[in-house]
Amino acid sequence: MKPTKTQFTRIAIIDKDKCQPKACNYLCHRVCPPVRMGEDAIEIINSKNYTPPIINEELCTGCGICPNKCPFGAIQIINTGVKFSEPIHQFGKNSFRLYSLPTPEKGMITGIIGRNGAGKTTAINILSGNLIPNLGEYEAKGDISKVIDYYKGKNIQKQFIDIKNKELKFAYKIQKVEEIPKLFDNKIIELLKQITNDEQKLEKIVKDLDLEKLINKKTSQVSGGELQRVAIAATLLKDANLYFLDEYTTFLDIKQRLKIAKILREKLNENNSIVLVEHDLAILDYVSDYVQIMFGTKNAYGLSSNKKTTKKGINEFLEGFLKEENIRIRNHRLEFSGIKATQNKTSNNLVQYPKFEKTLGEFKLKVDSGKINKAEIIGILGPNATGKTTFIKVLAGEIKADNKEIDTKLKISYKPQYIDIDKDLLVSDLFTEKGIDVDLFNSEIRNQLDLEKIIFQKIEELSGGELQKVAVAYCLSKEADLYLLDEPSAFLDIEQRVIIANVIKSVINKKEKSALIVDHDLLFIDYISDRVLLFEGKPSVNGHAQDITTIAQAYNKFLKEQDITFRQDPDTKRPRANKHGSQKDQEQKKENKYYFTI
Ligand code: SF4
Ligand code: SF4
């Protein structure tokens, strides 16, 4: 696909689920200027049955009137600014279309970066042989021989030949691991045994992914992070030549993310390839051989960039401009400058807490003394199950420390890692509750998080990313002194992560309140935090909350433990992991400079 700037492709999408001609009496048709001039830019096909209209893209002038007038927000008109050739696959007239595919390569890990809704699921289905692309002829069924012809002379042709000859073995790790118990609610060992009888292989993956204590539990009895590891194990146990892992880092702490990155590299050989869709850029950067960027407009169209080196691909994605393709994918750059806005910051103390300990059954938490300032965001870094929530509960006076009364009288607003909001409520119901700062919600949160489109939707209808945004908005809109947000980046793509970080920063600054942010995305924590609190320990056995330090000090300590060094990318200023054993890695280790700013 080589776009030129001579002719533009205009894309018209009608969401058939939202379109209600009976209620609007085809308003779009009545207001369309070309229709008024006698051109069939919008056609009504069957008014008796109130079927949705169709928009003929070649006759539409892109005036933008119908999407604005449609009372149900069912129309999108996109002037792409470039001319595309025919799509690889189109689902129907005025429906989503995919223009190009990522291209996995044997012995390599391909990282896919991009927006949610840009067609990665369609691409996975095509590359795995579950969907034979129709090459844009949406009224016909896909024909694999035509596809093979279409890709003549390209590396990816072999993929389709293998699909035709049924020689492609494919393994896929689903994105929504929390749905596994609905599909298989039995012992985890039974799930894994369904995949292989090879005892040795089974034993190794159970050990590698620390599943020993879980295998005799049912899938419904384990946490999201544990389910994630089970899903990864089930995927890697398969004897496949294409592995596809969709967001493997969700619910995993950094140690686990890095450990699995190493396991993935071990899995590679000359006969297989791995494709990762990932929004944690530090991990993607660390593990991928090259990246491809999937971009487009949500639910309208998507395409994949050419292959790029990991550095170049991530930098171009952040910049919002793909050089080789000469395409702007965003009109602003995403910043990970690490430069902290110090204006409005005060050193006014919100809370000073003493050294304390807390025992909960077999688990023991040790906390060093510390101080949190007003208008300050403290990033919390460390393994899961080392006492982060216990720490907060003690500060809030919800539970007592061992032999000590520490009631700070702080009012806490908490967004848990696993969001549990009544599924029958409408989003709008949450923001009319008592204790909600409605003015703040309307002025600082609602628009920035783009909640307008979903404000009257039911909680149960929201996607993972939408639910995350609603939960963050709900937490920040409550009247409180201290906001605790546990994994606010989960299920969000990179652009959404930057937006959510900016909203948290602006609310905390404006209200002069404080926030503790637990997250495992190193770039996110680096971007959002003023200082960092490091937790160490053995999950579910013991935890140690150290004193709050600068980001550089905390990262240096944490990365040293993981035996990884980070340098700074000169163009985007983002932290980049050095390849293990590289010259830079060795130099930094010698200087005890695991994080570049130390
Ligand atoms: Fe009515 Fe909108 Fe459907 Fe057109 S697209 S018929 S305006 S609901
Ligand atoms: Fe008609 Fe296109 Fe304008 Fe819609 S955007 S009103 S279809 S010309």
PDB file of C-alpha atoms and ligand atoms in Angstrom, residues 10 12 28-29 31-35 41-42 54-57 59-67 75-77, ligand 2:
ATOM      1  CA  ARG A  10     -13.194   9.508   2.123  1.00  0.00           C
ATOM      2  CA  ALA A  12     -18.321   6.965   5.595  1.00  0.00           C
ATOM      3  CA  CYS A  28     -29.397  12.531   7.329  1.00  0.00           C
ATOM      4  CA  HIS A  29     -31.013  12.090   3.911  1.00  0.00           C
ATOM      5  CA  VAL A  31     -30.185  17.457   5.256  1.00  0.00           C
ATOM      6  CA  CYS A  32     -27.533  16.195   2.832  1.00  0.00           C
ATOM      7  CA  PRO A  33     -26.663  19.007   0.308  1.00  0.00           C
ATOM      8  CA  PRO A  34     -25.782  16.669  -2.612  1.00  0.00           C
ATOM      9  CA  VAL A  35     -29.101  14.790  -2.101  1.00  0.00           C
ATOM     10  CA  ALA A  41     -24.826  10.722  -1.739  1.00  0.00           C
ATOM     11  CA  ILE A  42     -27.223   9.156   0.808  1.00  0.00           C
ATOM     12  CA  ILE A  54     -26.296   3.958   2.761  1.00  0.00           C
ATOM     13  CA  ILE A  55     -23.757   6.658   2.030  1.00  0.00           C
ATOM     14  CA  ASN A  56     -22.026   6.598  -1.345  1.00  0.00           C
ATOM     15  CA  GLU A  57     -18.544   7.767  -0.506  1.00  0.00           C
ATOM     16  CA  LEU A  59     -20.671  11.268  -4.090  1.00  0.00           C
ATOM     17  CA  CYS A  60     -20.297  12.544  -0.535  1.00  0.00           C
ATOM     18  CA  THR A  61     -18.473  15.876  -0.406  1.00  0.00           C
ATOM     19  CA  GLY A  62     -17.447  15.408   3.219  1.00  0.00           C
ATOM     20  CA  CYS A  63     -19.362  18.515   4.315  1.00  0.00           C
ATOM     21  CA  GLY A  64     -19.838  17.042   7.807  1.00  0.00           C
ATOM     22  CA  ILE A  65     -23.529  17.971   8.122  1.00  0.00           C
ATOM     23  CA  CYS A  66     -25.023  14.489   8.546  1.00  0.00           C
ATOM     24  CA  PRO A  67     -22.733  13.306  11.399  1.00  0.00           C
ATOM     25  CA  ILE A  75     -22.471   8.449  11.306  1.00  0.00           C
ATOM     26  CA  GLN A  76     -18.736   9.034  10.944  1.00  0.00           C
ATOM     27  CA  ILE A  77     -17.347  10.797   7.868  1.00  0.00           C
TER      28      ILE A  77
HETATM   29 FE1  SF4 B   2     -24.074  14.310   2.542  1.00  0.00          FE
HETATM   30 FE2  SF4 B   2     -21.530  13.573   2.868  1.00  0.00          FE
HETATM   31 FE3  SF4 B   2     -22.372  15.937   3.794  1.00  0.00          FE
HETATM   32 FE4  SF4 B   2     -23.162  13.642   4.929  1.00  0.00          FE
HETATM   33  S1  SF4 B   2     -21.090  14.451   4.865  1.00  0.00           S
HETATM   34  S2  SF4 B   2     -24.419  15.395   4.464  1.00  0.00           S
HETATM   35  S3  SF4 B   2     -23.310  12.310   3.152  1.00  0.00           S
HETATM   36  S4  SF4 B   2     -22.272  15.279   1.679  1.00  0.00           S
END
